[in-house]
Coordinates of C-alpha atoms and ligand atoms in Angstrom, one line a residue:
M7 CA 217.2 108.7 -58.5
H8 CA 220.3 110.0 -60.3
N9 CA 223.2 107.8 -61.3
S10 CA 226.0 107.9 -58.9
T11 CA 229.6 108.2 -60.1
L12 CA 231.1 107.8 -56.6
S13 CA 231.7 104.1 -57.4
R14 CA 234.2 105.2 -60.1
T15 CA 236.4 106.9 -57.4
P16 CA 239.0 104.3 -56.4
E17 CA 238.2 103.0 -52.8
N18 CA 241.8 103.3 -51.7
V19 CA 242.1 107.0 -52.4
E20 CA 241.8 108.6 -49.0
I21 CA 241.3 112.4 -48.7
V22 CA 243.8 113.3 -46.0
P23 CA 243.9 116.9 -44.8
R24 CA 247.5 117.6 -43.8
N25 CA 247.8 120.6 -41.6
R26 CA 251.0 121.9 -43.1
H27 CA 252.8 125.2 -42.6
F28 CA 255.4 126.4 -44.9
N29 CA 258.3 128.7 -44.1
I30 CA 258.4 130.9 -47.2
D31 CA 258.3 134.5 -46.2
E32 CA 261.9 135.4 -47.1
T33 CA 261.9 133.2 -50.2
L34 CA 259.0 135.1 -51.7
A35 CA 261.0 138.3 -51.8
T36 CA 263.3 136.5 -54.4
N37 CA 262.8 134.9 -57.8
W38 CA 262.4 131.7 -56.0
H39 CA 262.0 129.6 -59.1
S40 CA 265.4 129.2 -60.8
D41 CA 266.0 132.9 -60.3
D42 CA 263.6 133.3 -63.2
P43 CA 261.0 136.1 -63.0
F44 CA 258.5 134.4 -65.4
R45 CA 258.5 131.1 -63.7
T46 CA 258.2 132.7 -60.3
A47 CA 255.4 135.0 -61.4
F48 CA 253.5 132.1 -63.0
F49 CA 253.2 130.2 -59.8
D50 CA 252.7 133.4 -57.7
A51 CA 249.9 134.5 -60.0
M52 CA 248.1 131.2 -59.5
S53 CA 248.5 131.4 -55.7
I54 CA 246.8 134.8 -55.7
L55 CA 243.7 133.2 -57.0
F56 CA 243.4 130.4 -54.5
P57 CA 242.1 131.9 -51.2
L58 CA 239.1 133.4 -52.9
G59 CA 238.7 130.6 -55.4
E60 CA 238.8 127.8 -52.9
Q61 CA 236.3 129.6 -50.6
F62 CA 234.0 129.7 -53.6
F63 CA 234.5 125.9 -54.2
I64 CA 233.8 125.1 -50.6
D65 CA 230.6 127.2 -50.5
S66 CA 229.3 125.8 -53.8
V67 CA 229.7 122.2 -52.7
K68 CA 228.4 122.8 -49.2
A69 CA 225.3 124.3 -50.6
F70 CA 224.3 120.8 -51.7
R71 CA 225.3 118.9 -48.5
G72 CA 221.7 118.5 -47.5
Q73 CA 220.9 116.7 -50.7
I74 CA 223.6 114.0 -50.5
D75 CA 222.2 110.7 -49.2
D76 CA 225.4 108.7 -49.5
P77 CA 227.4 108.8 -46.2
E78 CA 230.6 107.9 -48.1
L79 CA 230.1 111.0 -50.4
Q80 CA 229.3 113.1 -47.3
R81 CA 232.6 111.9 -45.7
R82 CA 234.5 112.8 -48.9
V83 CA 232.9 116.3 -48.9
R84 CA 234.2 116.8 -45.4
G85 CA 237.7 115.8 -46.5
F86 CA 237.5 118.1 -49.5
T87 CA 236.4 121.0 -47.3
A88 CA 239.1 120.4 -44.8
Q89 CA 241.8 120.2 -47.4
E90 CA 240.7 123.3 -49.3
A91 CA 240.4 125.2 -46.0
V92 CA 244.1 124.6 -45.2
H93 CA 245.0 125.4 -48.8
R94 CA 243.2 128.8 -48.3
R95 CA 245.1 129.5 -45.1
E96 CA 248.5 128.7 -46.5
H97 CA 248.0 130.6 -49.8
Q98 CA 246.6 133.5 -47.9
H99 CA 249.8 133.6 -45.9
Y100 CA 251.8 133.1 -49.1
N101 CA 250.0 136.0 -50.8
E102 CA 250.3 138.4 -47.9
A103 CA 254.0 137.7 -47.6
L104 CA 254.5 138.0 -51.4
C105 CA 252.7 141.3 -51.6
R106 CA 254.6 142.7 -48.6
A107 CA 257.9 141.6 -50.1
R108 CA 257.1 142.9 -53.6
G109 CA 255.4 146.1 -52.6
V110 CA 252.2 145.2 -54.5
S111 CA 248.7 145.6 -53.1
L112 CA 247.0 142.3 -52.5
E113 CA 243.6 144.1 -52.6
L114 CA 244.5 145.3 -56.1
M115 CA 245.7 141.8 -57.2
E116 CA 242.4 140.2 -55.9
R117 CA 240.1 142.9 -57.1
A118 CA 239.1 141.4 -60.5
V119 CA 238.5 138.0 -59.0
S120 CA 236.5 139.3 -56.1
R121 CA 234.2 141.3 -58.5
R122 CA 233.7 138.3 -60.7
Q123 CA 232.8 136.2 -57.6
A124 CA 230.4 138.7 -56.3
F125 CA 228.7 138.6 -59.6
A126 CA 228.7 134.8 -59.7
R127 CA 227.3 134.5 -56.2
R128 CA 224.5 137.0 -57.1
A129 CA 223.6 136.0 -60.6
L130 CA 224.2 132.2 -60.8
S131 CA 222.1 129.5 -59.4
P132 CA 223.6 127.1 -56.9
M133 CA 223.7 124.5 -59.6
Q134 CA 225.6 126.8 -62.0
Q135 CA 228.0 127.7 -59.2
L136 CA 228.6 124.0 -58.5
S137 CA 229.1 123.3 -62.2
G138 CA 231.8 126.1 -62.3
T139 CA 233.5 124.5 -59.3
V140 CA 233.5 121.1 -61.1
A141 CA 235.2 122.7 -64.1
F142 CA 237.8 124.5 -61.9
E143 CA 238.5 121.4 -60.0
H144 CA 239.3 119.6 -63.2
L145 CA 241.7 122.3 -64.2
T146 CA 243.4 122.1 -60.8
A147 CA 243.5 118.3 -61.1
I148 CA 245.2 118.3 -64.5
L149 CA 247.6 121.0 -63.4
A150 CA 248.4 118.9 -60.3
D151 CA 248.9 115.9 -62.5
A152 CA 251.3 117.9 -64.7
T153 CA 253.3 118.9 -61.6
F154 CA 254.2 115.3 -61.0
R155 CA 254.2 114.1 -64.6
N156 CA 256.5 116.9 -65.8
P157 CA 258.9 117.4 -62.9
E158 CA 260.9 119.9 -65.0
G159 CA 258.2 122.4 -64.1
L160 CA 259.5 122.8 -60.6
E161 CA 263.1 121.9 -61.2
G162 CA 265.3 124.6 -59.8
A163 CA 262.6 126.0 -57.5
H164 CA 263.4 126.7 -53.8
P165 CA 262.8 123.4 -51.9
E166 CA 260.2 124.8 -49.5
M167 CA 258.2 126.3 -52.4
K168 CA 258.5 123.1 -54.2
A169 CA 257.2 121.3 -51.1
L170 CA 254.2 123.6 -50.9
W171 CA 253.2 123.1 -54.5
H172 CA 253.7 119.3 -54.2
W173 CA 251.5 119.2 -51.1
H174 CA 248.8 121.2 -52.8
A175 CA 249.0 119.1 -56.0
L176 CA 248.8 115.9 -54.0
E177 CA 245.7 117.0 -52.1
E178 CA 244.0 118.3 -55.3
T179 CA 244.5 114.8 -56.7
E180 CA 243.1 113.1 -53.7
H181 CA 239.9 115.1 -53.8
K182 CA 239.6 115.6 -57.6
S183 CA 236.3 113.8 -58.0
V184 CA 234.4 115.2 -55.0
A185 CA 232.8 118.2 -56.6
F186 CA 232.1 116.1 -59.7
D187 CA 230.5 113.2 -57.7
V188 CA 228.3 115.7 -55.8
F189 CA 227.3 117.4 -59.1
V190 CA 226.2 114.1 -60.6
A191 CA 224.5 113.0 -57.4
V192 CA 222.3 116.1 -57.4
G193 CA 221.3 115.8 -61.0
G194 CA 224.0 117.9 -62.7
K195 CA 223.9 117.5 -66.5
T196 CA 226.8 117.0 -68.9
W197 CA 225.9 120.0 -71.1
R198 CA 226.1 122.2 -68.1
R199 CA 229.6 121.2 -67.0
R200 CA 230.7 121.5 -70.6
V201 CA 229.5 125.1 -70.8
S202 CA 231.1 125.8 -67.4
M203 CA 234.4 124.4 -68.6
A204 CA 234.5 126.7 -71.6
L205 CA 233.8 129.7 -69.5
V206 CA 236.1 128.8 -66.6
T207 CA 239.0 128.1 -68.9
V208 CA 238.9 131.7 -70.2
E209 CA 238.3 133.0 -66.7
F210 CA 241.3 131.2 -65.2
T211 CA 243.7 132.1 -68.0
T212 CA 242.7 135.7 -68.0
H213 CA 243.2 136.0 -64.2
V214 CA 246.6 134.3 -64.3
I215 CA 247.9 136.5 -67.1
R216 CA 246.6 139.7 -65.4
N217 CA 248.2 138.8 -62.1
M218 CA 251.5 137.9 -63.9
R219 CA 251.5 141.3 -65.6
L220 CA 251.0 143.0 -62.3
L221 CA 253.8 141.0 -60.7
L222 CA 256.1 141.6 -63.6
R223 CA 255.3 145.3 -64.0
D224 CA 258.8 146.5 -62.9
Y225 CA 260.6 144.0 -65.1
E226 CA 263.3 145.9 -67.0
G227 CA 264.4 143.6 -69.7
S228 CA 262.7 142.7 -73.0
R229 CA 259.1 141.7 -72.4
L230 CA 259.0 139.8 -75.7
A231 CA 262.0 137.7 -74.6
L232 CA 260.4 137.2 -71.2
W233 CA 257.1 136.0 -72.5
S234 CA 258.4 133.9 -75.4
G235 CA 260.9 132.2 -73.1
G236 CA 258.0 131.7 -70.6
M237 CA 255.8 130.1 -73.3
K238 CA 258.7 127.7 -74.0
F239 CA 258.9 126.9 -70.3
L240 CA 255.2 126.1 -70.2
F241 CA 254.5 124.5 -73.5
G242 CA 257.8 123.6 -75.1
E243 CA 259.3 120.2 -75.6
R244 CA 260.1 119.8 -71.9
G245 CA 257.4 122.3 -70.9
A246 CA 255.8 122.3 -67.5
L247 CA 252.3 122.1 -69.0
R248 CA 252.9 119.9 -71.9
G249 CA 250.5 117.1 -72.6
L250 CA 247.6 118.8 -70.9
M251 CA 245.4 119.1 -74.0
R252 CA 244.1 115.5 -74.1
P253 CA 243.1 115.3 -70.4
Y254 CA 241.6 118.8 -70.7
L255 CA 239.4 117.8 -73.6
D256 CA 238.4 114.5 -72.0
F257 CA 236.3 116.5 -69.6
Y258 CA 233.9 117.3 -72.5
K259 CA 233.2 113.6 -73.1
K260 CA 229.8 112.5 -72.1
D261 CA 230.8 109.6 -69.8
F262 CA 233.9 111.4 -68.4
H263 CA 234.9 110.9 -64.7
P264 CA 237.9 112.5 -63.0
W265 CA 239.4 109.1 -62.1
D266 CA 239.4 108.0 -65.7
H267 CA 242.8 109.6 -65.4
D268 CA 244.1 107.2 -62.8
N269 CA 247.3 108.8 -61.5
R270 CA 247.5 107.0 -58.2
E271 CA 250.9 105.6 -59.1
L272 CA 252.2 109.0 -60.0
V273 CA 251.4 110.6 -56.7
S274 CA 252.4 107.7 -54.5
S275 CA 256.0 108.8 -54.2
V276 CA 254.9 112.2 -53.1
M277 CA 252.5 110.7 -50.7
D278 CA 255.4 109.0 -49.0
E279 CA 257.0 112.4 -48.6
F280 CA 253.9 114.0 -47.0
G281 CA 252.5 111.0 -45.2
G282 CA 249.4 109.1 -46.2
A283 CA 247.9 109.9 -42.8
A284 CA 247.2 113.3 -41.4
V285 CA 250.3 114.9 -39.8
N286 CA 248.1 117.0 -37.6
P287 CA 244.5 116.2 -38.1
V288 CA 242.5 119.4 -38.7
Ligands
FE2_28 FE1 243.2 123.5 -53.1
FE2_29 FE1 240.5 121.5 -55.1

């Protein structure tokens, strides 16, 4: 019998799938974040990764459904799957509208990720795939946390876009321990998730940068100024991603659990905005 980590997930954190639609088609034709091409491209580049990525996460967790005895964890897996399925749908819509408006090919933008995934599905064991998902889910969890902790990151963004990113960040927080708890319940080892995290960090960063370069390829000003200003926006004194190093590194600790970072307080105000109960149950 493997040790369960489910007990370390706070009982009052419900995974609530909110069937939201966002009206963003026209906004995506503009530099919707502060009229700033870098900021806009940063978020757009992440969005491009989600439909494929989240399908992979769903599949890798579902592959172990038959091995989960705990009905509470089963219930949480269903919540996780439902949330990620709506995220996929909304980001697919986002990406299609974005590529239409910008005259870029979505197929081209997704090509590298889709090749990497085909390789992963073919060459990696289900346990390795799940371990990759656990690592990715930690990255999304700490990015979500930064969204609320460092509100400057979305200051000046179009309100509907801000709502979309807040909604996604809230739900990533609610389900942040699901893949992890499944991984532990089916015997996943600490060393394996450490290796996955090292690989996944490089993978994620590379894909975001590549997509940003594709989205910014027609930018006419100085690229040096664009990227150095962008780095300041991300990692500067009031940077959107400041303070991420410690929670990132915590993942490598032997007894780490995603809810060691208890940010329930932080997301509660956003939860009021989106409702703690499903708006339209999926
Ligand atoms: Fe998601
Ligand atoms: Fe997620």
